[in-house]
mmCIF file of C-alpha atoms in Angstrom:
data_model
loop_
_atom_site.group_PDB
_atom_site.id
_atom_site.type_symbol
_atom_site.label_atom_id
_atom_site.label_comp_id
_atom_site.label_asym_id
_atom_site.label_seq_id
_atom_site.Cartn_x
_atom_site.Cartn_y
_atom_site.Cartn_z
ATOM 1 C CA MET G 1246 -5.620 5.206 -40.526
ATOM 2 C CA PRO G 1247 -4.539 2.049 -38.668
ATOM 3 C CA LYS G 1248 -4.577 -1.337 -40.313
ATOM 4 C CA LYS G 1249 -7.440 -3.618 -39.432
ATOM 5 C CA LEU G 1250 -6.847 -5.384 -36.150
ATOM 6 C CA SER G 1251 -7.773 -9.050 -36.115
ATOM 7 C CA ARG G 1252 -9.709 -10.309 -33.147
ATOM 8 C CA ARG G 1253 -6.896 -12.700 -32.296
ATOM 9 C CA ASP G 1254 -4.361 -9.864 -32.174
ATOM 10 C CA PHE G 1255 -6.785 -7.731 -30.222
ATOM 11 C CA VAL G 1256 -7.152 -10.360 -27.513
ATOM 12 C CA LYS G 1257 -3.380 -10.846 -27.466
ATOM 13 C CA ILE G 1258 -2.798 -7.131 -26.925
ATOM 14 C CA CYS G 1259 -5.452 -6.930 -24.216
ATOM 15 C CA ALA G 1260 -4.273 -10.048 -22.415
ATOM 16 C CA GLY G 1261 -0.571 -9.208 -22.654
ATOM 17 C CA SER G 1262 1.130 -7.212 -19.967
ATOM 18 C CA ALA G 1263 0.121 -3.622 -20.413
ATOM 19 C CA ALA G 1264 2.710 -2.303 -17.997
ATOM 20 C CA ALA G 1265 5.109 -1.535 -20.827
ATOM 21 C CA ILE G 1266 2.629 -0.035 -23.255
ATOM 22 C CA SER G 1267 -0.551 1.899 -22.757
ATOM 23 C CA MET G 1268 -3.276 -0.452 -23.919
ATOM 24 C CA SER G 1269 -5.846 2.325 -24.030
ATOM 25 C CA GLY G 1270 -3.537 4.530 -26.049
ATOM 26 C CA PHE G 1271 -2.844 1.720 -28.465
ATOM 27 C CA LEU G 1272 -6.536 0.995 -28.966
ATOM 28 C CA ALA G 1273 -7.635 4.619 -29.257
ATOM 29 C CA PRO G 1274 -7.128 4.968 -33.049
ATOM 30 C CA TYR G 1275 -8.921 1.674 -33.663
ATOM 31 C CA ILE G 1276 -11.882 2.768 -31.571
ATOM 32 C CA ALA G 1277 -11.958 6.078 -33.435
ATOM 33 C CA GLN G 1278 -11.897 4.189 -36.726
ATOM 34 C CA ALA G 1279 -14.784 1.989 -35.643
ATOM 35 C CA ALA G 1280 -16.717 5.060 -34.554
ATOM 36 C CA GLU G 1281 -16.253 6.731 -37.933
ATOM 37 C CA ALA G 1282 -17.710 3.665 -39.565
ATOM 38 C CA GLY G 1283 -20.788 4.116 -37.407
ATOM 39 C CA ALA G 1284 -20.323 2.652 -33.941
ATOM 40 C CA PRO G 1285 -23.424 1.704 -31.973
ATOM 41 C CA PRO G 1286 -24.561 4.125 -29.266
ATOM 42 C CA VAL G 1287 -23.749 3.440 -25.624
ATOM 43 C CA ILE G 1288 -25.978 4.267 -22.666
ATOM 44 C CA TRP G 1289 -24.310 4.264 -19.258
ATOM 45 C CA ILE G 1290 -26.609 4.015 -16.226
ATOM 46 C CA GLN G 1291 -25.907 3.898 -12.498
ATOM 47 C CA GLY G 1292 -27.917 2.232 -9.744
ATOM 48 C CA ALA G 1293 -26.831 1.275 -6.245
ATOM 49 C CA SER G 1294 -23.281 2.335 -6.987
ATOM 50 C CA CYS G 1295 -20.662 4.797 -5.809
ATOM 51 C CA SER G 1296 -19.564 6.086 -9.266
ATOM 52 C CA GLY G 1297 -16.170 4.579 -8.490
ATOM 53 C CA CYS G 1298 -16.166 2.579 -11.721
ATOM 54 C CA SER G 1299 -16.657 5.748 -13.776
ATOM 55 C CA VAL G 1300 -13.873 7.442 -11.872
ATOM 56 C CA SER G 1301 -11.626 4.442 -12.471
ATOM 57 C CA LEU G 1302 -12.372 4.673 -16.199
ATOM 58 C CA LEU G 1303 -11.177 8.272 -16.211
ATOM 59 C CA ASN G 1304 -7.943 7.058 -14.653
ATOM 60 C CA THR G 1305 -6.688 5.637 -17.949
ATOM 61 C CA VAL G 1306 -3.092 6.552 -18.629
ATOM 62 C CA HIS G 1307 -3.604 7.685 -22.160
ATOM 63 C CA PRO G 1308 -5.266 11.096 -21.994
ATOM 64 C CA ASP G 1309 -7.031 10.767 -25.343
ATOM 65 C CA ILE G 1310 -9.119 7.803 -24.319
ATOM 66 C CA LYS G 1311 -11.514 10.068 -22.442
ATOM 67 C CA ASP G 1312 -12.153 12.024 -25.607
ATOM 68 C CA VAL G 1313 -12.502 8.848 -27.601
ATOM 69 C CA LEU G 1314 -14.966 7.300 -25.185
ATOM 70 C CA LEU G 1315 -16.978 10.378 -24.471
ATOM 71 C CA LYS G 1316 -16.854 12.268 -27.763
ATOM 72 C CA THR G 1317 -15.890 9.931 -30.601
ATOM 73 C CA ILE G 1318 -18.046 6.992 -29.658
ATOM 74 C CA SER G 1319 -21.601 7.846 -28.976
ATOM 75 C CA VAL G 1320 -22.220 7.834 -25.227
ATOM 76 C CA ARG G 1321 -25.768 9.195 -25.150
ATOM 77 C CA TYR G 1322 -26.143 9.304 -21.396
ATOM 78 C CA HIS G 1323 -23.845 9.104 -18.408
ATOM 79 C CA PRO G 1324 -25.158 10.265 -15.007
ATOM 80 C CA THR G 1325 -21.856 11.734 -13.850
ATOM 81 C CA LEU G 1326 -20.850 13.341 -17.153
ATOM 82 C CA SER G 1327 -23.979 14.252 -19.119
ATOM 83 C CA ALA G 1328 -24.837 17.902 -19.315
ATOM 84 C CA ALA G 1329 -28.522 17.044 -19.671
ATOM 85 C CA ALA G 1330 -30.531 16.665 -16.471
ATOM 86 C CA GLY G 1331 -34.114 15.937 -15.533
ATOM 87 C CA ASP G 1332 -36.639 15.196 -18.323
ATOM 88 C CA LEU G 1333 -34.121 16.013 -21.016
ATOM 89 C CA ALA G 1334 -31.750 13.285 -19.796
ATOM 90 C CA ILE G 1335 -34.464 10.676 -19.354
ATOM 91 C CA GLU G 1336 -36.468 11.317 -22.518
ATOM 92 C CA GLU G 1337 -33.851 12.507 -25.010
ATOM 93 C CA GLY G 1338 -30.716 10.878 -23.638
ATOM 94 C CA ILE G 1339 -32.115 7.484 -22.806
ATOM 95 C CA PHE G 1340 -35.522 6.564 -24.138
ATOM 96 C CA LYS G 1341 -35.205 8.278 -27.507
ATOM 97 C CA THR G 1342 -31.895 6.462 -28.102
ATOM 98 C CA VAL G 1343 -33.520 3.166 -27.148
ATOM 99 C CA LYS G 1344 -36.467 3.786 -29.478
ATOM 100 C CA GLU G 1345 -34.253 4.729 -32.415
ATOM 101 C CA ASN G 1346 -31.751 1.891 -31.924
ATOM 102 C CA PRO G 1347 -33.632 -1.201 -30.779
ATOM 103 C CA LYS G 1348 -31.281 -4.135 -30.208
ATOM 104 C CA LYS G 1349 -28.408 -2.000 -31.488
ATOM 105 C CA PHE G 1350 -27.193 0.021 -28.517
ATOM 106 C CA TYR G 1351 -24.940 -1.229 -25.719
ATOM 107 C CA LEU G 1352 -26.035 -0.744 -22.137
ATOM 108 C CA VAL G 1353 -23.329 -0.177 -19.532
ATOM 109 C CA VAL G 1354 -24.598 -0.740 -16.005
ATOM 110 C CA GLU G 1355 -22.774 0.408 -12.900
ATOM 111 C CA GLY G 1356 -24.245 -0.531 -9.520
ATOM 112 C CA ALA G 1357 -26.530 -3.256 -8.202
ATOM 113 C CA VAL G 1358 -30.296 -3.333 -8.672
ATOM 114 C CA PRO G 1359 -32.307 -2.859 -5.455
ATOM 115 C CA THR G 1360 -35.449 -4.997 -5.708
ATOM 116 C CA ALA G 1361 -36.947 -4.677 -2.199
ATOM 117 C CA ALA G 1362 -39.991 -2.377 -1.841
ATOM 118 C CA ASP G 1363 -40.576 -2.550 -5.618
ATOM 119 C CA GLY G 1364 -37.187 -1.012 -6.268
ATOM 120 C CA MET G 1365 -37.970 2.214 -4.433
ATOM 121 C CA PHE G 1366 -34.558 2.235 -2.742
ATOM 122 C CA CYS G 1367 -33.079 3.615 -5.944
ATOM 123 C CA ILE G 1368 -35.025 6.100 -8.058
ATOM 124 C CA VAL G 1369 -33.154 7.310 -11.101
ATOM 125 C CA GLY G 1370 -35.576 9.882 -12.431
ATOM 126 C CA GLU G 1371 -39.147 10.672 -13.231
ATOM 127 C CA ARG G 1372 -41.275 9.680 -16.181
ATOM 128 C CA GLU G 1373 -44.764 11.048 -16.818
ATOM 129 C CA GLY G 1374 -44.806 12.451 -13.307
ATOM 130 C CA LYS G 1375 -44.112 9.101 -11.681
ATOM 131 C CA PRO G 1376 -40.891 7.938 -10.043
ATOM 132 C CA LEU G 1377 -38.814 5.699 -12.291
ATOM 133 C CA THR G 1378 -36.972 3.031 -10.343
ATOM 134 C CA PHE G 1379 -33.609 1.644 -11.371
ATOM 135 C CA LEU G 1380 -35.221 -1.811 -11.474
ATOM 136 C CA GLN G 1381 -37.718 -0.644 -14.121
ATOM 137 C CA MET G 1382 -35.024 1.118 -16.081
ATOM 138 C CA VAL G 1383 -32.634 -1.858 -16.147
ATOM 139 C CA GLN G 1384 -35.394 -4.228 -17.182
ATOM 140 C CA GLU G 1385 -36.740 -1.963 -19.910
ATOM 141 C CA LEU G 1386 -33.357 -0.949 -21.344
ATOM 142 C CA GLY G 1387 -31.724 -4.334 -20.800
ATOM 143 C CA SER G 1388 -34.376 -6.195 -22.760
ATOM 144 C CA GLN G 1389 -33.840 -3.906 -25.767
ATOM 145 C CA ALA G 1390 -30.030 -3.695 -25.716
ATOM 146 C CA ALA G 1391 -27.634 -5.534 -28.044
ATOM 147 C CA ALA G 1392 -25.722 -6.565 -24.931
ATOM 148 C CA VAL G 1393 -25.378 -5.481 -21.318
ATOM 149 C CA LEU G 1394 -21.890 -4.631 -20.054
ATOM 150 C CA ASN G 1395 -21.797 -4.796 -16.271
ATOM 151 C CA PHE G 1396 -18.943 -2.611 -15.054
ATOM 152 C CA GLY G 1397 -18.044 -3.306 -11.446
ATOM 153 C CA THR G 1398 -18.803 -6.113 -9.015
ATOM 154 C CA CYS G 1399 -22.111 -4.516 -7.918
ATOM 155 C CA SER G 1400 -23.849 -4.799 -11.287
ATOM 156 C CA ALA G 1401 -22.057 -8.047 -12.118
ATOM 157 C CA TYR G 1402 -22.728 -9.984 -8.931
ATOM 158 C CA GLY G 1403 -24.533 -7.714 -6.431
ATOM 159 C CA GLY G 1404 -21.300 -6.731 -4.725
ATOM 160 C CA LEU G 1405 -21.174 -4.486 -1.704
ATOM 161 C CA PRO G 1406 -24.856 -3.432 -1.386
ATOM 162 C CA ALA G 1407 -25.940 -7.090 -1.758
ATOM 163 C CA THR G 1408 -23.753 -8.230 1.147
ATOM 164 C CA PRO G 1409 -25.816 -10.032 3.801
ATOM 165 C CA PRO G 1410 -28.177 -8.987 5.306
ATOM 166 C CA ASN G 1411 -28.748 -7.158 1.973
ATOM 167 C CA PRO G 1412 -31.152 -4.576 3.409
ATOM 168 C CA THR G 1413 -32.340 -3.293 0.014
ATOM 169 C CA GLY G 1414 -32.673 -6.647 -1.756
ATOM 170 C CA CYS G 1415 -29.905 -5.792 -4.213
ATOM 171 C CA LYS G 1416 -29.420 -8.162 -7.123
ATOM 172 C CA ALA G 1417 -27.051 -8.534 -10.031
ATOM 173 C CA VAL G 1418 -28.284 -7.277 -13.398
ATOM 174 C CA GLU G 1419 -28.217 -10.851 -14.658
ATOM 175 C CA ASP G 1420 -30.887 -11.788 -12.109
ATOM 176 C CA VAL G 1421 -33.385 -9.179 -13.312
ATOM 177 C CA VAL G 1422 -32.723 -9.063 -17.073
ATOM 178 C CA LYS G 1423 -33.075 -12.218 -19.138
ATOM 179 C CA ASN G 1424 -32.450 -13.141 -22.762
ATOM 180 C CA VAL G 1425 -29.712 -10.624 -23.489
ATOM 181 C CA PRO G 1426 -25.959 -11.244 -23.819
ATOM 182 C CA ILE G 1427 -24.200 -10.148 -20.628
ATOM 183 C CA VAL G 1428 -20.542 -9.323 -20.056
ATOM 184 C CA ASN G 1429 -19.378 -8.934 -16.468
ATOM 185 C CA VAL G 1430 -16.332 -6.758 -15.842
ATOM 186 C CA PRO G 1431 -16.046 -7.060 -12.057
ATOM 187 C CA GLY G 1432 -13.660 -5.292 -9.748
ATOM 188 C CA CYS G 1433 -14.122 -2.741 -7.021
ATOM 189 C CA PRO G 1434 -13.389 -0.744 -9.074
ATOM 190 C CA PRO G 1435 -12.452 -2.487 -12.346
ATOM 191 C CA HIS G 1436 -9.147 -1.564 -13.956
ATOM 192 C CA PRO G 1437 -9.677 1.086 -16.668
ATOM 193 C CA ASP G 1438 -8.064 -1.210 -19.244
ATOM 194 C CA TRP G 1439 -10.639 -3.921 -18.539
ATOM 195 C CA MET G 1440 -13.470 -1.466 -19.276
ATOM 196 C CA VAL G 1441 -11.803 0.161 -22.271
ATOM 197 C CA GLY G 1442 -10.849 -3.244 -23.696
ATOM 198 C CA THR G 1443 -14.375 -4.591 -23.328
ATOM 199 C CA ILE G 1444 -16.001 -1.531 -24.907
ATOM 200 C CA ALA G 1445 -13.422 -1.568 -27.701
ATOM 201 C CA HIS G 1446 -14.136 -5.231 -28.380
ATOM 202 C CA VAL G 1447 -17.882 -4.782 -28.767
ATOM 203 C CA LEU G 1448 -17.414 -1.683 -30.923
ATOM 204 C CA LEU G 1449 -14.780 -3.205 -33.196
ATOM 205 C CA TYR G 1450 -16.241 -6.674 -33.597
ATOM 206 C CA LYS G 1451 -19.947 -6.031 -32.847
ATOM 207 C CA ASP G 1452 -19.753 -9.015 -30.569
ATOM 208 C CA ILE G 1453 -18.930 -9.773 -26.948
ATOM 209 C CA PRO G 1454 -15.503 -11.187 -26.028
ATOM 210 C CA GLU G 1455 -14.906 -14.786 -24.966
ATOM 211 C CA LEU G 1456 -16.155 -15.280 -21.415
ATOM 212 C CA ASP G 1457 -15.478 -17.581 -18.472
ATOM 213 C CA THR G 1458 -18.147 -19.296 -16.350
ATOM 214 C CA PHE G 1459 -18.848 -16.094 -14.475
ATOM 215 C CA LYS G 1460 -19.201 -14.197 -17.767
ATOM 216 C CA ARG G 1461 -15.910 -12.346 -17.310
ATOM 217 C CA PRO G 1462 -13.773 -11.685 -20.408
ATOM 218 C CA LYS G 1463 -11.079 -14.367 -20.392
ATOM 219 C CA MET G 1464 -8.509 -11.953 -21.787
ATOM 220 C CA PHE G 1465 -8.480 -10.060 -18.464
ATOM 221 C CA PHE G 1466 -9.719 -12.564 -15.875
ATOM 222 C CA GLY G 1467 -8.064 -15.793 -16.999
ATOM 223 C CA ASN G 1468 -5.395 -15.893 -14.289
ATOM 224 C CA ILE G 1469 -5.391 -16.271 -10.536
ATOM 225 C CA ILE G 1470 -3.651 -13.535 -8.549
ATOM 226 C CA HIS G 1471 -1.719 -16.100 -6.518
ATOM 227 C CA ASP G 1472 -0.078 -17.595 -9.623
ATOM 228 C CA ASN G 1473 1.707 -14.434 -10.733
ATOM 229 C CA CYS G 1474 2.040 -12.696 -7.373
ATOM 230 C CA GLN G 1475 5.316 -10.894 -6.686
ATOM 231 C CA ARG G 1476 5.139 -12.343 -3.162
ATOM 232 C CA ARG G 1477 4.672 -15.895 -4.433
ATOM 233 C CA GLN G 1478 8.262 -16.845 -3.592
ATOM 234 C CA TYR G 1479 7.546 -16.000 0.041
ATOM 235 C CA PHE G 1480 4.592 -18.409 -0.039
ATOM 236 C CA ASP G 1481 6.678 -21.171 -1.584
ATOM 237 C CA ASN G 1482 9.349 -20.600 1.069
ATOM 238 C CA ALA G 1483 6.753 -20.480 3.871
ATOM 239 C CA ILE G 1484 7.559 -16.907 4.824
ATOM 240 C CA PHE G 1485 4.334 -15.322 6.038
ATOM 241 C CA ALA G 1486 3.896 -11.736 7.155
ATOM 242 C CA LYS G 1487 2.476 -11.553 10.690
ATOM 243 C CA ASN G 1488 1.930 -7.808 10.661
ATOM 244 C CA PHE G 1489 1.262 -5.228 8.014
ATOM 245 C CA GLY G 1490 4.507 -3.928 6.600
ATOM 246 C CA ASP G 1491 6.380 -7.186 7.184
ATOM 247 C CA PRO G 1492 8.046 -8.910 4.276
ATOM 248 C CA GLY G 1493 6.336 -12.170 3.367
ATOM 249 C CA CYS G 1494 3.227 -13.685 1.835
ATOM 250 C CA LEU G 1495 0.075 -11.915 3.045
ATOM 251 C CA LEU G 1496 -2.045 -15.071 3.414
ATOM 252 C CA GLU G 1497 -2.163 -14.894 7.216
ATOM 253 C CA LEU G 1498 -3.270 -11.264 7.034
ATOM 254 C CA GLY G 1499 -6.331 -12.235 4.994
ATOM 255 C CA CYS G 1500 -5.087 -12.255 1.403
ATOM 256 C CA LYS G 1501 -7.671 -13.845 -0.919
ATOM 257 C CA GLY G 1502 -5.264 -13.943 -3.871
ATOM 258 C CA PRO G 1503 -5.520 -17.735 -4.244
ATOM 259 C CA ILE G 1504 -9.191 -17.464 -5.300
ATOM 260 C CA ALA G 1505 -9.137 -14.112 -7.121
ATOM 261 C CA HIS G 1506 -9.143 -13.997 -10.918
ATOM 262 C CA CYS G 1507 -7.636 -10.954 -12.608
ATOM 263 C CA ASP G 1508 -4.409 -9.683 -14.144
ATOM 264 C CA SER G 1509 -3.536 -6.868 -11.712
ATOM 265 C CA THR G 1510 -0.286 -8.702 -10.978
ATOM 266 C CA THR G 1511 1.059 -7.936 -14.446
ATOM 267 C CA ARG G 1512 -1.122 -5.044 -15.596
ATOM 268 C CA LEU G 1513 -0.564 -2.899 -12.475
ATOM 269 C CA TRP G 1514 -2.597 0.165 -11.528
ATOM 270 C CA ASN G 1515 -2.247 3.924 -11.772
ATOM 271 C CA GLY G 1516 -0.284 3.810 -14.983
ATOM 272 C CA GLY G 1517 1.773 0.761 -14.097
ATOM 273 C CA VAL G 1518 2.962 2.087 -10.747
ATOM 274 C CA ASN G 1519 1.822 -0.579 -8.321
ATOM 275 C CA TRP G 1520 -1.002 -2.890 -7.285
ATOM 276 C CA CYS G 1521 -2.658 -3.997 -4.066
ATOM 277 C CA VAL G 1522 -0.487 -6.883 -2.860
ATOM 278 C CA LYS G 1523 2.773 -5.372 -4.043
ATOM 279 C CA ALA G 1524 1.873 -2.312 -1.979
ATOM 280 C CA GLY G 1525 1.411 -4.501 1.090
ATOM 281 C CA ALA G 1526 -2.390 -4.752 1.095
ATOM 282 C CA PRO G 1527 -3.888 -8.250 1.120
ATOM 283 C CA CYS G 1528 -5.998 -9.059 -1.953
ATOM 284 C CA ILE G 1529 -9.701 -8.710 -1.092
ATOM 285 C CA ALA G 1530 -10.761 -10.682 -4.189
ATOM 286 C CA CYS G 1531 -12.970 -7.839 -5.369
ATOM 287 C CA THR G 1532 -13.455 -9.510 -8.768
ATOM 288 C CA GLU G 1533 -15.162 -12.549 -7.264
ATOM 289 C CA PRO G 1534 -18.943 -13.016 -6.890
ATOM 290 C CA GLN G 1535 -18.683 -13.624 -3.130
ATOM 291 C CA PHE G 1536 -17.018 -10.258 -2.452
ATOM 292 C CA PRO G 1537 -17.219 -8.926 0.278
ATOM 293 C CA GLY G 1538 -19.204 -11.618 2.066
ATOM 294 C CA TRP G 1539 -16.239 -12.899 4.085
ATOM 295 C CA PRO G 1540 -14.097 -11.536 6.935
ATOM 296 C CA ILE G 1541 -11.699 -9.392 4.901
ATOM 297 C CA TYR G 1542 -8.708 -9.478 7.243
ATOM 298 C CA GLU G 1543 -8.934 -13.087 8.333
ATOM 299 C CA ARG G 1544 -7.094 -15.936 6.723
ATOM 300 C CA MET G 1545 -9.071 -17.879 4.131
ATOM 301 C CA PRO G 1546 -10.724 -20.873 5.746
ATOM 302 C CA GLU G 1547 -9.087 -24.256 5.295
ATOM 303 C CA MET G 1548 -11.155 -26.446 3.051
ATOM 304 C CA PRO G 1549 -11.315 -30.246 2.802
ATOM 305 C CA ILE G 1550 -8.369 -31.760 0.950
ATOM 306 C CA GLY G 1551 -8.953 -31.874 -2.802
ATOM 307 C CA PRO G 1552 -6.605 -32.674 -5.644
ATOM 308 C CA ALA G 1553 -3.458 -30.591 -5.171
ATOM 309 C CA MET G 1554 -3.892 -28.218 -8.065
ATOM 310 C CA THR G 1555 -4.079 -24.584 -8.859
ATOM 311 C CA ALA G 1556 -7.618 -24.080 -9.990
ATOM 312 C CA THR G 1557 -8.144 -22.392 -13.339
ATOM 313 C CA VAL G 1558 -11.381 -20.945 -14.599
ATOM 314 C CA ASP G 1559 -11.985 -23.746 -17.050
ATOM 315 C CA GLN G 1560 -11.243 -26.540 -14.626
ATOM 316 C CA ILE G 1561 -13.665 -25.275 -12.080
ATOM 317 C CA GLY G 1562 -16.968 -24.962 -13.948
ATOM 318 C CA GLY G 1563 -20.403 -25.282 -12.331
ATOM 319 C CA ILE G 1564 -20.490 -24.044 -8.767
ATOM 320 C CA LEU G 1565 -17.343 -22.188 -9.402
ATOM 321 C CA GLY G 1566 -16.923 -20.295 -6.166
ATOM 322 C CA ALA G 1567 -17.025 -23.357 -3.919
ATOM 323 C CA ALA G 1568 -14.902 -25.325 -6.364
ATOM 324 C CA ALA G 1569 -12.291 -22.577 -6.536
ATOM 325 C CA VAL G 1570 -11.989 -22.545 -2.783
ATOM 326 C CA LEU G 1571 -11.777 -26.341 -2.838
ATOM 327 C CA GLY G 1572 -9.015 -26.276 -5.418
ATOM 328 C CA VAL G 1573 -7.063 -23.749 -3.453
ATOM 329 C CA GLY G 1574 -7.859 -25.640 -0.277
ATOM 330 C CA GLY G 1575 -6.104 -28.573 -1.877
ATOM 331 C CA HIS G 1576 -3.233 -26.346 -2.848
ATOM 332 C CA LEU G 1577 -2.936 -25.077 0.703
ATOM 333 C CA ALA G 1578 -3.440 -28.537 2.152
ATOM 334 C CA GLY G 1579 -0.588 -29.786 0.021
ATOM 335 C CA ASN G 1580 1.594 -27.141 1.537
ATOM 336 C CA ILE G 1581 0.441 -28.012 5.017
ATOM 337 C CA MET G 1582 1.359 -31.637 4.383
ATOM 338 C CA THR G 1583 4.792 -30.712 3.149
ATOM 339 C CA GLY G 1584 5.274 -28.487 6.177
ATOM 340 C CA ARG G 1585 5.353 -25.151 4.328
ATOM 341 C CA ILE G 1586 2.556 -23.766 6.441
ATOM 342 C CA GLY G 1587 3.077 -24.845 10.003
ATOM 343 C CA PRO G 1588 0.188 -25.417 12.414
ATOM 344 C CA LYS G 1589 -0.824 -22.336 14.338
ATOM 345 C CA LYS G 1590 0.491 -23.618 17.689
ATOM 346 C CA ASP G 1591 4.061 -23.503 16.413
ATOM 347 C CA GLU G 1592 3.827 -19.841 15.533
ATOM 348 C CA LYS G 1593 5.776 -17.409 17.637
ATOM 349 C CA GLU G 1594 5.894 -13.673 17.356
ATOM 350 C CA GLY G 1595 8.222 -12.796 14.527
ATOM 351 C CA ASP G 1596 9.304 -16.339 13.664
ATOM 352 C CA ASN G 1597 9.368 -15.613 9.982
ATOM 353 C CA MET W 467 -50.369 29.993 -7.678
ATOM 354 C CA ALA W 468 -46.899 28.606 -7.192
ATOM 355 C CA GLU W 469 -45.255 26.812 -10.088
ATOM 356 C CA ARG W 470 -43.448 23.558 -9.312
ATOM 357 C CA VAL W 471 -40.198 22.775 -11.079
ATOM 358 C CA ILE W 472 -38.798 19.264 -10.678
ATOM 359 C CA ILE W 473 -35.315 18.258 -11.823
ATOM 360 C CA ASP W 474 -34.827 14.514 -11.521
ATOM 361 C CA PRO W 475 -32.165 13.261 -12.038
ATOM 362 C CA VAL W 476 -29.628 15.973 -11.317
ATOM 363 C CA THR W 477 -26.558 14.893 -13.311
ATOM 364 C CA ARG W 478 -22.817 15.542 -12.924
ATOM 365 C CA ILE W 479 -22.900 14.506 -9.285
ATOM 366 C CA GLU W 480 -22.211 11.221 -7.506
ATOM 367 C CA GLY W 481 -25.442 9.451 -6.659
ATOM 368 C CA HIS W 482 -29.071 10.147 -7.372
ATOM 369 C CA LEU W 483 -30.414 13.596 -6.578
ATOM 370 C CA LYS W 484 -33.826 15.136 -7.116
ATOM 371 C CA VAL W 485 -34.558 18.821 -6.691
ATOM 372 C CA GLU W 486 -38.036 20.278 -6.336
ATOM 373 C CA VAL W 487 -38.551 24.022 -6.402
ATOM 374 C CA GLU W 488 -41.710 26.080 -5.999
ATOM 375 C CA VAL W 489 -41.635 29.436 -7.763
ATOM 376 C CA GLU W 490 -44.122 32.208 -7.149
ATOM 377 C CA GLY W 491 -43.824 35.380 -9.186
ATOM 378 C CA ASN W 492 -40.115 35.034 -9.996
ATOM 379 C CA SER W 493 -39.042 34.097 -6.501
ATOM 380 C CA VAL W 494 -38.457 30.696 -4.965
ATOM 381 C CA VAL W 495 -40.827 30.107 -2.072
ATOM 382 C CA ASN W 496 -39.981 26.506 -1.297
ATOM 383 C CA ALA W 497 -37.207 24.090 -2.278
ATOM 384 C CA GLN W 498 -36.444 20.465 -1.496
ATOM 385 C CA ALA W 499 -33.512 18.259 -2.393
ATOM 386 C CA SER W 500 -33.776 14.485 -2.002
ATOM 387 C CA GLY W 501 -31.152 11.754 -2.173
ATOM 388 C CA MET W 502 -32.828 8.947 -4.112
ATOM 389 C CA LEU W 503 -30.554 6.026 -3.233
ATOM 390 C CA PHE W 504 -30.381 3.980 -0.044
ATOM 391 C CA ARG W 505 -27.918 1.103 0.298
ATOM 392 C CA GLY W 506 -27.781 0.638 4.079
ATOM 393 C CA LEU W 507 -24.036 0.128 4.411
ATOM 394 C CA GLU W 508 -24.335 0.780 8.153
ATOM 395 C CA ILE W 509 -26.757 -2.154 8.402
ATOM 396 C CA ILE W 510 -24.336 -4.313 6.406
ATOM 397 C CA MET W 511 -21.521 -3.391 8.834
ATOM 398 C CA ARG W 512 -23.433 -4.675 11.892
ATOM 399 C CA GLY W 513 -21.785 -7.726 13.419
ATOM 400 C CA ARG W 514 -18.766 -7.616 11.123
ATOM 401 C CA ASP W 515 -15.110 -7.405 12.069
ATOM 402 C CA PRO W 516 -14.390 -3.721 12.841
ATOM 403 C CA ARG W 517 -11.369 -3.868 10.511
ATOM 404 C CA ASP W 518 -13.744 -4.509 7.600
ATOM 405 C CA ALA W 519 -15.163 -0.993 8.050
ATOM 406 C CA GLN W 520 -12.254 0.603 6.222
ATOM 407 C CA GLN W 521 -12.946 -1.504 3.135
ATOM 408 C CA ILE W 522 -16.745 -1.297 3.222
ATOM 409 C CA MET W 523 -17.405 2.290 4.306
ATOM 410 C CA GLN W 524 -14.871 3.799 1.896
ATOM 411 C CA ARG W 525 -17.137 2.519 -0.877
ATOM 412 C CA VAL W 526 -19.949 4.889 0.132
ATOM 413 C CA CYS W 527 -18.665 7.236 -2.552
ATOM 414 C CA GLY W 528 -16.130 6.538 -5.272
ATOM 415 C CA VAL W 529 -15.597 10.092 -6.478
#
């Protein structure tokens, strides 16, 4: 039986680099302990999603975490994993759990909520012979949950299906469910550790973790990609890749690292093997609310000169997206002034 | 008289599937399967940089 883990230590373990140790593996016995003491049930529902977040969750390094999440803690319904289907899933898996555990269960939502045409673009089942829309389900379950955990950018901010022109009127869960604590764990998909860490936190401490302005857990989303990027030295030395595969900072190829908040730089993916920018792919800022409403492979637009700073979550506040871009705009502008990033007319093929 | 069996949702798949079957005297006489989610990613792709397609369309299915 592990010793009790203080919340401070928990956050430290989650926020620290997990490349050396398996965070999920470390937390597994604590989650099991919490479950033995009677952990609250979890209901996992999917709307306008691709199931990619669930698949990412199963990509945890530590093999036991799947058993812990799916057997030890009480996941009463998961569309991709539940054996129950049809009425049995809807009535027994979902609504019975809700009725027996009002304000006690945690609702995990994957996928945006289509609201156009009364939500008929996403029907998740049938109740009393009538189609049950995802909109109805999120509103009914969300209002009775202890907290809503939005896994993935779609449920957190609308994400891909809500990209203009947003043909199905997709909205974030936050826009259709009110008066319930919400935790957003964005990412397309989110890193398994971010999901495991967030679930573990609510199970162990019966409370949601500390959040930033966009309701993301600070322990995972407190840093900007650009600040810890392995290619940062290239940026500081004004070496910019002109083509994919070139050495250099990927800014000119469309990298959105300067506005993206997450810890992929140190946590790494696929068991600590690699991550997007290190592998040569520009950051697409999939953890940000605006994703993917911008040209993905075009350089971030220059913004008016602001104070030359690297924006942090706490400094930005309010209209965070615009302010983040402004902060980075200042950062870039500072580099333009000092000649690190030359004007476009000076660029020649291969003049790295 | 045919008996109608409806399974909605069908689980352990990616997406939202509904299956309707009509059974008459131990044999299936009619069956329908419906995908219950529409996101319109093709509509979202209209007017965008063609290079964006690889990032957007790959997210049709995450399994």
